[in-house]
Short mmCIF file of C-alpha atoms in Angstrom, two decimals:
data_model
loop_
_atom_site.label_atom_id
_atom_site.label_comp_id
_atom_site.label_asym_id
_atom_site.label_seq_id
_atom_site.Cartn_x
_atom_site.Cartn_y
_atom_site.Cartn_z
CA UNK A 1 -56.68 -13.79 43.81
CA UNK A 2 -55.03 -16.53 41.65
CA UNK A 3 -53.80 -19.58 43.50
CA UNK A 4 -50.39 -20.58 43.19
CA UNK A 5 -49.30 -24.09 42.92
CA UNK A 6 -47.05 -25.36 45.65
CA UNK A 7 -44.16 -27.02 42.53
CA UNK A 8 -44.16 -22.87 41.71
CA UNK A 9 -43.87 -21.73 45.35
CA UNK A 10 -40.92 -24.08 45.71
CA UNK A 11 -39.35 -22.98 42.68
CA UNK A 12 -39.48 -19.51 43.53
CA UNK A 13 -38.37 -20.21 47.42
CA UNK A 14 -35.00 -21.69 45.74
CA UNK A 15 -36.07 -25.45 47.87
CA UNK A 16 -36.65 -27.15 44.67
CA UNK A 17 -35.16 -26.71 41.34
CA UNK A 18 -36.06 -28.06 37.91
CA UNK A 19 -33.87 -30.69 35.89
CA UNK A 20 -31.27 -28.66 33.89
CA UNK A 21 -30.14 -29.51 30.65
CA UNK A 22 -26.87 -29.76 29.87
CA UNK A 23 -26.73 -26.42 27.70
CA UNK A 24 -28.09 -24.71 30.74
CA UNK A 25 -25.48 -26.11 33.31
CA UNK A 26 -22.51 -25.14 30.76
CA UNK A 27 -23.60 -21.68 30.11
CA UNK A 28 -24.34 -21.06 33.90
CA UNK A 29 -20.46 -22.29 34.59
CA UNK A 30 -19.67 -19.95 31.85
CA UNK A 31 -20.95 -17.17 33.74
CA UNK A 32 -20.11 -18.09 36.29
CA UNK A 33 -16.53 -18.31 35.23
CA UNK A 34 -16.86 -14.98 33.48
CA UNK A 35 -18.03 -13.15 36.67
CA UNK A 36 -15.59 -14.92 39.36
CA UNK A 37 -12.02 -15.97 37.66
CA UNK A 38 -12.15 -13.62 34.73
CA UNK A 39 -8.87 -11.66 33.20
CA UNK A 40 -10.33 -10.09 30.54
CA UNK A 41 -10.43 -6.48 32.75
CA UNK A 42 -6.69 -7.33 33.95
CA UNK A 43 -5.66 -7.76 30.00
CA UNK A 44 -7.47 -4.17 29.31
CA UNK A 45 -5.78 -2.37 32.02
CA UNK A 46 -2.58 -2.76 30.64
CA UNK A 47 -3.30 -2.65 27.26
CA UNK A 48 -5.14 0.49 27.90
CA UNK A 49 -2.70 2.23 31.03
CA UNK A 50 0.57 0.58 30.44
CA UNK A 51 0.79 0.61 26.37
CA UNK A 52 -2.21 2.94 25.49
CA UNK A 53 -3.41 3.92 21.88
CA UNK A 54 -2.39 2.15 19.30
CA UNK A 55 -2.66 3.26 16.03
CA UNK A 56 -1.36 0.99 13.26
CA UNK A 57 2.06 1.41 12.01
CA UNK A 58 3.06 2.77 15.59
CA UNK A 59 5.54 1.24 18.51
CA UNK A 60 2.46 0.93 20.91
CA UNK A 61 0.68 -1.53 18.16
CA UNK A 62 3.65 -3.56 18.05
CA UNK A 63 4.00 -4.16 21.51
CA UNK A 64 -0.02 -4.65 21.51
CA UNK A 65 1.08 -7.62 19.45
CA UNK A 66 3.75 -9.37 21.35
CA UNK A 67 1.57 -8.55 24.56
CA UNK A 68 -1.77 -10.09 23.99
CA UNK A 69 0.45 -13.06 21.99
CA UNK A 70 2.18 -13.59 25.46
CA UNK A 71 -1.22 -13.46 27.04
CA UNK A 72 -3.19 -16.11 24.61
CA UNK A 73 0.50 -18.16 24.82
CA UNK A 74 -0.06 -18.12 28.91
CA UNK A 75 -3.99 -20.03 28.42
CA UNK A 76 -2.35 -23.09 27.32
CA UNK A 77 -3.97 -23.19 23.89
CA UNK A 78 -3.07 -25.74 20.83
CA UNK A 79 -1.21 -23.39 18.69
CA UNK A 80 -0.70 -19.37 19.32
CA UNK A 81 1.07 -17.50 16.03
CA UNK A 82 0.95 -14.24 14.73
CA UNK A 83 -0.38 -13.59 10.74
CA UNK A 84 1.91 -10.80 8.79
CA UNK A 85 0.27 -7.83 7.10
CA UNK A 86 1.13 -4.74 5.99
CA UNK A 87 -0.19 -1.71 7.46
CA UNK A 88 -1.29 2.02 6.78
CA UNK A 89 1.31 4.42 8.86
CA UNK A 90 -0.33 8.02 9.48
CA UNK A 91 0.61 10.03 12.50
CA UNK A 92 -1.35 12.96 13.75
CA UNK A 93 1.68 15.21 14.11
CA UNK A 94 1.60 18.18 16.95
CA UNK A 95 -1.90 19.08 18.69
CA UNK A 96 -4.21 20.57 16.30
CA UNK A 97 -4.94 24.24 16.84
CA UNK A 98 -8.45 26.30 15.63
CA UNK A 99 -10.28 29.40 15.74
CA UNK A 100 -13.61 31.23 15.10
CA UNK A 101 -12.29 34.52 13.51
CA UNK A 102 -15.50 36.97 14.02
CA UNK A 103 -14.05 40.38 13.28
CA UNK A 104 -11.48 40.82 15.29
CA UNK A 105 -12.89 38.17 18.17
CA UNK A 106 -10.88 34.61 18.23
CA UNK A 107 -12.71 32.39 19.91
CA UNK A 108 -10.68 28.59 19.96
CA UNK A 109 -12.80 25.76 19.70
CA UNK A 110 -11.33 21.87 19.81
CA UNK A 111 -10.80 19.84 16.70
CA UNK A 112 -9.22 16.82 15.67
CA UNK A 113 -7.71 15.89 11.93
CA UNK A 114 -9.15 12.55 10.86
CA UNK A 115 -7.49 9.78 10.20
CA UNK A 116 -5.47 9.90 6.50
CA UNK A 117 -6.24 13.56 6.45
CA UNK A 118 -2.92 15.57 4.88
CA UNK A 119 -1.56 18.79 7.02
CA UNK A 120 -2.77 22.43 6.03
CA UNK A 121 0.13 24.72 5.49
CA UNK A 122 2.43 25.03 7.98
CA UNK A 123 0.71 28.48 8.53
CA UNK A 124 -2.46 26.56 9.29
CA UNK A 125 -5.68 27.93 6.48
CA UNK A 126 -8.17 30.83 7.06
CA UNK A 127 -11.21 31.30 4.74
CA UNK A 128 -14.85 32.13 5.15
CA UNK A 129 -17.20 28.63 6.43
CA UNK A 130 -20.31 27.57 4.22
CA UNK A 131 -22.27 25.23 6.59
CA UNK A 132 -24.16 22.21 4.57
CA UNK A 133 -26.30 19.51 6.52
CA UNK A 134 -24.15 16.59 4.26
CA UNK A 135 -22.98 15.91 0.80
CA UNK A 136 -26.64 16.54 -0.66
CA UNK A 137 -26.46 20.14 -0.12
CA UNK A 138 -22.76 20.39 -0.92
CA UNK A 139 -23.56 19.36 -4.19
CA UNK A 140 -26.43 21.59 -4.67
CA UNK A 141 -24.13 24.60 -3.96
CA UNK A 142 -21.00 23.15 -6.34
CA UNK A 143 -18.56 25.60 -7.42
CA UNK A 144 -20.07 28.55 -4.71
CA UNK A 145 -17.73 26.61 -1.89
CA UNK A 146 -14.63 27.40 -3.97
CA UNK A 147 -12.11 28.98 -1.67
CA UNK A 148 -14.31 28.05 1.09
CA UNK A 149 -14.19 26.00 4.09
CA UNK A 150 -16.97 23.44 4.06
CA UNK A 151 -18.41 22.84 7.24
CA UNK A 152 -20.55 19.05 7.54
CA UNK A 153 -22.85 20.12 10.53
CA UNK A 154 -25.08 17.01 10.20
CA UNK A 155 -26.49 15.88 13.49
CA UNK A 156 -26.50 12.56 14.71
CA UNK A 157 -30.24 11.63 14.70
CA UNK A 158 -31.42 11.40 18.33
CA UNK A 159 -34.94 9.68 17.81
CA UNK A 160 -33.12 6.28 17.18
CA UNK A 161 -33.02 4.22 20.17
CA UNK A 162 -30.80 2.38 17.85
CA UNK A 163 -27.54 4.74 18.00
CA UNK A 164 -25.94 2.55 15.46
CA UNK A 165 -28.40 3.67 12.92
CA UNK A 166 -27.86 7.18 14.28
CA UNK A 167 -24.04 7.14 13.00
CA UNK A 168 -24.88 5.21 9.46
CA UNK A 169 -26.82 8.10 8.89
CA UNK A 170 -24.42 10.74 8.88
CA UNK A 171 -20.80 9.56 8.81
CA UNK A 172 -20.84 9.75 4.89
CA UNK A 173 -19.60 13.21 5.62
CA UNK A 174 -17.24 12.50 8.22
CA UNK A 175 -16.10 9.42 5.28
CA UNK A 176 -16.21 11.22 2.05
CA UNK A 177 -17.02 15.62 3.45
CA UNK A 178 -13.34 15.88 2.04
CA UNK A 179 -12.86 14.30 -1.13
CA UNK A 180 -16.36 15.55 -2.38
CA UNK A 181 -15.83 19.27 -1.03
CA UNK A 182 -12.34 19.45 -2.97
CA UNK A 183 -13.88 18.12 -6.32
CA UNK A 184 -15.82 21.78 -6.34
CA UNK A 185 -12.55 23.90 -5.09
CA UNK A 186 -13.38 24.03 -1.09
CA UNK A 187 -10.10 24.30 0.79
CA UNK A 188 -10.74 22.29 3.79
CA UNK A 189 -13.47 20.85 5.47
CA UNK A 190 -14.41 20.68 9.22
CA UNK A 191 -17.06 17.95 9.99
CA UNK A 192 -19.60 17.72 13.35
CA UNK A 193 -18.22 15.07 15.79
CA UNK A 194 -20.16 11.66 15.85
CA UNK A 195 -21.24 11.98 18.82
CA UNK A 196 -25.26 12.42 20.67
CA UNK A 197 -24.51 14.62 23.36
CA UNK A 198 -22.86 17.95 23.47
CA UNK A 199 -19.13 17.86 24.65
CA UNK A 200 -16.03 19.52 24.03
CA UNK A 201 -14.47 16.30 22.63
CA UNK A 202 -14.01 16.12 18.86
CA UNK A 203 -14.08 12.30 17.33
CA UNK A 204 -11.52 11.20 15.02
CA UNK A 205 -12.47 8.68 12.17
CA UNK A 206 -11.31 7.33 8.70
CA UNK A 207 -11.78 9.27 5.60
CA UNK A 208 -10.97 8.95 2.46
CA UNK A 209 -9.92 10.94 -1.02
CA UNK A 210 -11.21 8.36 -3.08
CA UNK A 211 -9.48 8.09 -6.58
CA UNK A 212 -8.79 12.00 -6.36
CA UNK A 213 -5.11 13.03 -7.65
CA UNK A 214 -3.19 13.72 -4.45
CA UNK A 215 -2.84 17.60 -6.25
CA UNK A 216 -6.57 18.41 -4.95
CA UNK A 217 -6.41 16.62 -1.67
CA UNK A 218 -7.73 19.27 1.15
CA UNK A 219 -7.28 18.87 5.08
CA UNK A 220 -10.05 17.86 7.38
CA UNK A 221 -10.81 17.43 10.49
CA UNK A 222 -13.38 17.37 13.21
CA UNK A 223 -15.01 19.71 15.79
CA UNK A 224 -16.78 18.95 18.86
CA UNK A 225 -20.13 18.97 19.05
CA UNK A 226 -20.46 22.41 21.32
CA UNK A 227 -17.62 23.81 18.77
CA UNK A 228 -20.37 22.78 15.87
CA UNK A 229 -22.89 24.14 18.10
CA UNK A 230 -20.98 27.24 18.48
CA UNK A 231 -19.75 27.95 14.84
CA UNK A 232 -23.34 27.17 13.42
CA UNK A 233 -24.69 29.63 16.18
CA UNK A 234 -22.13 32.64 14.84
CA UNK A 235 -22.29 32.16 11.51
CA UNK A 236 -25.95 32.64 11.40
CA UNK A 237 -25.46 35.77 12.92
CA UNK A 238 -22.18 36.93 10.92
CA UNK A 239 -22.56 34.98 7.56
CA UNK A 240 -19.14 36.44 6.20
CA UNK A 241 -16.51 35.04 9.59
CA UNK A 242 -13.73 33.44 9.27
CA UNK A 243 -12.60 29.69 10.36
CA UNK A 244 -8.46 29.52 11.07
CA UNK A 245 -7.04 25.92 11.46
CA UNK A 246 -3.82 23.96 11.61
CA UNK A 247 -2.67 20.42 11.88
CA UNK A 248 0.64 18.93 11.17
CA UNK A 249 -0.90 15.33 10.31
CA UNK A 250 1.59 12.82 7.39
CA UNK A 251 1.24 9.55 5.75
CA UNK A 252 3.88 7.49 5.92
CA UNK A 253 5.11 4.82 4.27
CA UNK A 254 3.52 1.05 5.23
CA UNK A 255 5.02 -1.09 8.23
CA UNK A 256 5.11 -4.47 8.83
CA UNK A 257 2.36 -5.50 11.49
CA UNK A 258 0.57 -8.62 12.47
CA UNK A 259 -3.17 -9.94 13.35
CA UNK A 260 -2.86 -12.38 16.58
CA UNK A 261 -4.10 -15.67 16.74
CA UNK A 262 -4.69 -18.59 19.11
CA UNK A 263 -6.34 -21.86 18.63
CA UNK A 264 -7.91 -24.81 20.35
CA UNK A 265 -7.65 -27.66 17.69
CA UNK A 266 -11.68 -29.44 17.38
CA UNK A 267 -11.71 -33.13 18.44
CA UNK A 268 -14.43 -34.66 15.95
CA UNK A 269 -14.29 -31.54 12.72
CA UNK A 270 -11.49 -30.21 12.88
CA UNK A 271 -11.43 -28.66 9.62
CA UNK A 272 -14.51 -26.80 10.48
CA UNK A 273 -13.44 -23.59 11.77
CA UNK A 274 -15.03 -21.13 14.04
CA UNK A 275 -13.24 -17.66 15.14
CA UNK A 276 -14.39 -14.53 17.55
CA UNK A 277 -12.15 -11.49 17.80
CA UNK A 278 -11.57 -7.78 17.42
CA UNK A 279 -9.74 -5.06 16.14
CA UNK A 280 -6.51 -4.72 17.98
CA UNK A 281 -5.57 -1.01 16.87
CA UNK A 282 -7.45 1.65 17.98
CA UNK A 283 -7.19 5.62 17.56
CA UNK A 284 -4.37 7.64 18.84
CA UNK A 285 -5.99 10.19 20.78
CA UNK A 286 -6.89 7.50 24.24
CA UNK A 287 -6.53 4.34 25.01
CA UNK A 288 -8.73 2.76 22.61
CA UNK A 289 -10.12 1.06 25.29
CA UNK A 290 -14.16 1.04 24.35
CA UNK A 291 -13.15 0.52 20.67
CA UNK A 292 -11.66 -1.70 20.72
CA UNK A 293 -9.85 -3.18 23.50
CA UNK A 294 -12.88 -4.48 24.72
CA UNK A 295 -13.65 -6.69 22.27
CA UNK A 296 -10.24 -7.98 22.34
CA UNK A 297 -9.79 -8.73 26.02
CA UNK A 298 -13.73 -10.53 25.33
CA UNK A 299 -12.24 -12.77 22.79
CA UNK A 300 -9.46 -13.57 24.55
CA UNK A 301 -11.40 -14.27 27.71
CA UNK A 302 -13.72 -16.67 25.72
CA UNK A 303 -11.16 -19.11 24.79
CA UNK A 304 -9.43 -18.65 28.24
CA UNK A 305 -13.00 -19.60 29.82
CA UNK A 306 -13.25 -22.88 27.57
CA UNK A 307 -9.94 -24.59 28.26
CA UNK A 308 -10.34 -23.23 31.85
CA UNK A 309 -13.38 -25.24 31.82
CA UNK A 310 -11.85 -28.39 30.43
CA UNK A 311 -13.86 -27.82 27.39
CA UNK A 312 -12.93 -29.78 24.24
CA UNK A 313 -14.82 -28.70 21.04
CA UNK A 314 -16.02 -30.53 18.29
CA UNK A 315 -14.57 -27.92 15.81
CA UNK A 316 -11.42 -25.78 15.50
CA UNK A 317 -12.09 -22.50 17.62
CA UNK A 318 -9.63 -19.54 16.69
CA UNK A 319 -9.54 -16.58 18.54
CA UNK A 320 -8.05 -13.33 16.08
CA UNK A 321 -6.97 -10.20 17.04
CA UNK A 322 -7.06 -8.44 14.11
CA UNK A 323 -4.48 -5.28 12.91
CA UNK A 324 -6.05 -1.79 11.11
CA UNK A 325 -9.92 -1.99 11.43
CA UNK A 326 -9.77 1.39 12.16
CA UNK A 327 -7.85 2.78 9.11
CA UNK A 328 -7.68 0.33 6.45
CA UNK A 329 -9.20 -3.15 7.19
CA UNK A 330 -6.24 -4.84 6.00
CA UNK A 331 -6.12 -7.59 9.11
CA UNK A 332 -9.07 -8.77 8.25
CA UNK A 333 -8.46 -8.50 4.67
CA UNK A 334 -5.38 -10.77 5.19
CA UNK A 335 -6.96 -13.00 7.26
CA UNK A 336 -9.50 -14.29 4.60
CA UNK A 337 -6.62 -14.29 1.52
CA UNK A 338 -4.75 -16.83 3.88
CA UNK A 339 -8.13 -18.56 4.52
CA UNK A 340 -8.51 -18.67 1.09
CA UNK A 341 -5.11 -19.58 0.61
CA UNK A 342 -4.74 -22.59 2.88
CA UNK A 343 -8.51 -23.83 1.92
CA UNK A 344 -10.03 -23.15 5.12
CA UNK A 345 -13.64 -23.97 5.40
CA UNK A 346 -15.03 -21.23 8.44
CA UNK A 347 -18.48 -22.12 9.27
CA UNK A 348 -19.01 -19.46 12.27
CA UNK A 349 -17.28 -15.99 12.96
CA UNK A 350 -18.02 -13.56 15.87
CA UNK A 351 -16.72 -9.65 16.37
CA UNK A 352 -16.75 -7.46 19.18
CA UNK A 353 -16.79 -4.09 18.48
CA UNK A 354 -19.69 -2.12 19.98
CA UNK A 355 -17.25 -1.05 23.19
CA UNK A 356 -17.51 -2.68 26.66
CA UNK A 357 -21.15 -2.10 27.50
CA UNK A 358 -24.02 -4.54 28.80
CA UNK A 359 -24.61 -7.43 26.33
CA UNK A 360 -28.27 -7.21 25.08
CA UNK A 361 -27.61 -9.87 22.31
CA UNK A 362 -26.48 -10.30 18.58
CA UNK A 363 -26.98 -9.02 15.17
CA UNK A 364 -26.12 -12.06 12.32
CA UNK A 365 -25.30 -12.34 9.16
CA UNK A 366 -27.05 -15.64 7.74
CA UNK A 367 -29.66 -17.50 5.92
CA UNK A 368 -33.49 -17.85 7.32
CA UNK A 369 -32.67 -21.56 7.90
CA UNK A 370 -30.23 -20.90 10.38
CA UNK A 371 -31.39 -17.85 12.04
CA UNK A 372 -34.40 -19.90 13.05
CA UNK A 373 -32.14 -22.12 14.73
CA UNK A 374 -30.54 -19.76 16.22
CA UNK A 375 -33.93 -17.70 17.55
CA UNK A 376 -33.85 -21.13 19.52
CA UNK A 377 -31.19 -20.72 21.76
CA UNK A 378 -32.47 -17.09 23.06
CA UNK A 379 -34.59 -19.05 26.40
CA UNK A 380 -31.54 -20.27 27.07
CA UNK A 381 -29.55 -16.57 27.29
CA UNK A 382 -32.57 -14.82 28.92
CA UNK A 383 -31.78 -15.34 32.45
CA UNK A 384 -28.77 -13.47 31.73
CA UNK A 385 -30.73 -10.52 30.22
CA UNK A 386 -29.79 -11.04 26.76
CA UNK A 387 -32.72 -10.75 24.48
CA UNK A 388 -32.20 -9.17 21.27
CA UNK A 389 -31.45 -11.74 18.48
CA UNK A 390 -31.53 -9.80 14.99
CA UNK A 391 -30.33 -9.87 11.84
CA UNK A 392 -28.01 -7.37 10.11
CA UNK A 393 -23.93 -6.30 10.38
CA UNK A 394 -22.16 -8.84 12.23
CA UNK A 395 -18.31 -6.48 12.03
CA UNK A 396 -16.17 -5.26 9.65
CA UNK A 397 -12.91 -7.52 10.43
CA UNK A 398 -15.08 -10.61 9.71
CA UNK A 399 -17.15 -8.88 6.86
CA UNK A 400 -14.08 -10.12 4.67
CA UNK A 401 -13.94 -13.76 5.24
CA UNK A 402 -16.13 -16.05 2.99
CA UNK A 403 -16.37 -19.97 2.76
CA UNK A 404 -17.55 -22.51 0.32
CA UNK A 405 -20.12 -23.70 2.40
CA UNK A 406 -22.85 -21.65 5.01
CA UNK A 407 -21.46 -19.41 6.92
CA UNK A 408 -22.95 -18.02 9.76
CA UNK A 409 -21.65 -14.44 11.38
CA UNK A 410 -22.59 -12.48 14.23
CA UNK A 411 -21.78 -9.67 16.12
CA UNK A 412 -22.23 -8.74 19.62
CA UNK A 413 -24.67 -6.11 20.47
CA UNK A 414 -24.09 -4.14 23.69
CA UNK A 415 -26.02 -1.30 25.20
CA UNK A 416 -25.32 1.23 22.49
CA UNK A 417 -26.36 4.59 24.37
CA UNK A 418 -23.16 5.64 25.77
CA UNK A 419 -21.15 4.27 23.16
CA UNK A 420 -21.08 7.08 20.93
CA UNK A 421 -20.15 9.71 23.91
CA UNK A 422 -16.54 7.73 23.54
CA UNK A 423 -15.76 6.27 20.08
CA UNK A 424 -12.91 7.47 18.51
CA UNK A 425 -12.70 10.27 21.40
CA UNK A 426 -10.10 11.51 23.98
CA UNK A 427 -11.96 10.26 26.71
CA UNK A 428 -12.38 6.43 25.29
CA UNK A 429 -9.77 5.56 28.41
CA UNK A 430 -9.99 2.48 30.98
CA UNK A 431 -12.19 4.52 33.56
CA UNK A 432 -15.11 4.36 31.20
CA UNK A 433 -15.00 0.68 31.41
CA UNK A 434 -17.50 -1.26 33.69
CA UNK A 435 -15.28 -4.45 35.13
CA UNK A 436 -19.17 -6.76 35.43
CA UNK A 437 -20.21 -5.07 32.12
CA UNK A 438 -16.97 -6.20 30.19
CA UNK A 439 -16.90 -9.39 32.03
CA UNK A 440 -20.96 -10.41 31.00
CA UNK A 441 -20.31 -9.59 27.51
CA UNK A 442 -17.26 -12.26 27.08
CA UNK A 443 -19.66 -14.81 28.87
CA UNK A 444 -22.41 -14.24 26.29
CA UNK A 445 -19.55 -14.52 23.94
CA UNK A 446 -18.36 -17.59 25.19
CA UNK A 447 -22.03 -19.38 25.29
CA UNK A 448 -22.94 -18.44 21.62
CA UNK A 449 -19.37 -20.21 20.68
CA UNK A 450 -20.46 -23.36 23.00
CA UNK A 451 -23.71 -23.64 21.41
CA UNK A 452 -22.99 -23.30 18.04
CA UNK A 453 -19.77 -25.18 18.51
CA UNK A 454 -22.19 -28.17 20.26
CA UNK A 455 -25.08 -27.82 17.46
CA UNK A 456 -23.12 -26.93 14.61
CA UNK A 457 -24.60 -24.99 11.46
CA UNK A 458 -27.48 -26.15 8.69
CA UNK A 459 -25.83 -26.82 5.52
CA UNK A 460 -27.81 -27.07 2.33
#
């Protein structure tokens, strides 16, 4: 049996600790913050219960606006203002309705149009379903899907323990099913929900027509995975059915909207500028509250945890809460042309928006130089579990912004299993959120900002 030194044994019986460093005493009052004062589950609530989904271009984004501006006003920071842009404005319309017509049995399954989808007739559409497994096969069959409905029944892989990579891998057809079915005559398409399990809940999601003349645009939407399940199942046995749907979805014309932003002015560079956020909007049919209120209440709570803390930073730390990820990009689009604009130099950036879940670490977008420093700080988040440092897609808010010099970006990567069981879903409401889970992800948050606010960036 191995002997154990006495300096371990005292260690372990909490009678003697080890010297601290200073990093390690800031992020444990981070935490500690995070996990005992926090608001960041408050701030969700309402944004999720009392205002609920908010789609851009709609009355509940606008009040998200003046809300979480109140909010970030209430911390105390240097300067709090909100950033004009102009928005996408598509409404869903009345509930969706759909059928499986199988001689003369109607069975209903539930759909959902995606997002910049155009209505079907006010009659809704009926034709016969060709089932492809993505846009390969579509194009293999060309003009045989004329007068058809095409139906995108492309799994989400479930050998990934990475469910990320699971989604990249089929959401071309969820993205493009549409504009690529109506270039060979199709008449709608109907795409498998992005989703792992099986559920009755179909997932909404962007698409897009692409440079097609707004003559051959087609409806589309999205089934549930057991509606998928089921149509796949009957058409296999009657080749020749019938799929009846009906939506009553419209784009409208743009609206004025706003990103948020709050700032706590840097005491030694403060032209350096470092920002964490997320998407403010979210999808219409819940509360948005995985995707993305979580990462905005995070972002919030990091700055709130700082100048709780009496922190003063070396550089300029923004917090943005940025308008139409979901449907457009165009916050963060606007963000970097007034960056650009007003010569800002951003040497660090930091999205939320994976949902709510445990923080396991980050993903980055950077040079090897940095990364390596960067690798350097993960003893320092492993007694709070967080272990994963990689590289690879940081967000798509702060995918726009550039800068003259380095930039690092990073993204925070929670527990991704359950993610996809909610995003862009009906049931992506505040009772799927974990108050500890939420709260540990704005402290890991928080500490990445400290440290790289503390060590700052390489620069070649």
């Amino acid at each position: 049996m191995r002997k154990t030194s006495l300096l371990t044994l005292l260690l372990l019986s909490g009678l003697m600790s080890y010297a601290q460093t200073p990093d390690e005493k800031n992020i444990k009052l981070i935490y500690k913050a995070a996990l005992t004062q926090s608001k960041c589950y408050t701030w969700l609530e309402y944004l999720s219960n009392d205002i609920g989904g908010r789609l851009s271009g709609s009355t509940n984004a606008a009040e998200a606006v003046q809300y979480t501006k109140n909010q970030l006003e209430s911390i105390g920071l240097d300067r709090v203002y909100l950033q004009e842009v102009m928005v996408p404005h598509w409404v869903r319309g009345e509930k969706e309705t759909a059928y499986i017509l199988d001689n003369k049995t109607k069975t209903v399954v539930p759909i959902t149009a995606l997002g910049g989808s155009i209505a079907t007739p006010k009659t809704g559409i009926t034709a016969e379903v060709i089932e492809v497994q993505g846009i390969k096969e579509l194009n293999e069959l060309g003009a045989k899907v004329k007068g058809k409905i095409v139906f995108f029944n492309r799994p989400m892989d479930p050998e990934n323990v990475e469910t990320f990579k699971s989604y990249g891998g089929c959401v071309d057809q969820r993205y493009a099913g549409a504009k690529e079915a109506a270039k060979f005559g199709a008449v709608g398409t109907i795409v498998r929900s992005m989703n792992l399990r099986l559920d009755d809940f179909p997932h909404t999601g962007t698409q897009s027509y692409g440079d097609l003349p707004k003559s051959e645009y087609i409806p589309t939407a999205a089934i549930s995975t057991n509606g998928a399940e089921l149509l796949s199942k009957s058409l296999k046995k009657n080749p020749t059915l019938k799929f009846y749907f009906k939506q009553s979805c419209e784009q409208l014309p743009d609206v004025l909207s706003h990103n948020v932003i709050g700032e706590m002015k840097g005491t030694e560079n403060p032209q350096n500028i470092m920002i964490v956020g997320g998407h403010l909007d979210s999808w219409d049919l819940a509360d948005g509250s995985h995707d993305d209120g979580a990462g905005v209440v995070q972002s919030m709570e990091v700055v709130r945890i700082l100048k709780n803390l009496g922190y003063k930073p070396k550089n300029t730390i923004r917090v943005v809460l940025f308008m139409n990820e979901e449907n457009g990009g165009r916050g963060g689009a606007m963000y970097e042309e007034m960056a650009q604009k007003n010569k800002e130099n951003h040497i660090f950036a930091l999205e939320s928006d994976s949902g709510g879940f445990s923080p396991r670490g980050f993903s980055f977008e950077t040079d090897d130089e940095n990364f390596k420093k960067i690798e350097s700080y993960k003893g320092l988040f492993e007694p709070y579990l967080i272990h994963s440092f990689v590289k690879g897609h940081s967000g798509s808010d702060i995918g726009h912004l550039t800068s003259a010099k380095p930039l690092v970006k990073a993204g925070l990567k929670p527990d991704s299993q359950r993610y996809f069981d909610y995003h862009h879903a009906a049931n992506d409401k505040f009772d799927a959120i974990n108050k500890r889970e939420l709260e540990l992800g704005a402290a890991t948050m928080a500490s990445l900002v400290y440290l790289i606010d503390q060590n700052g960036i390489l620069t070649k």
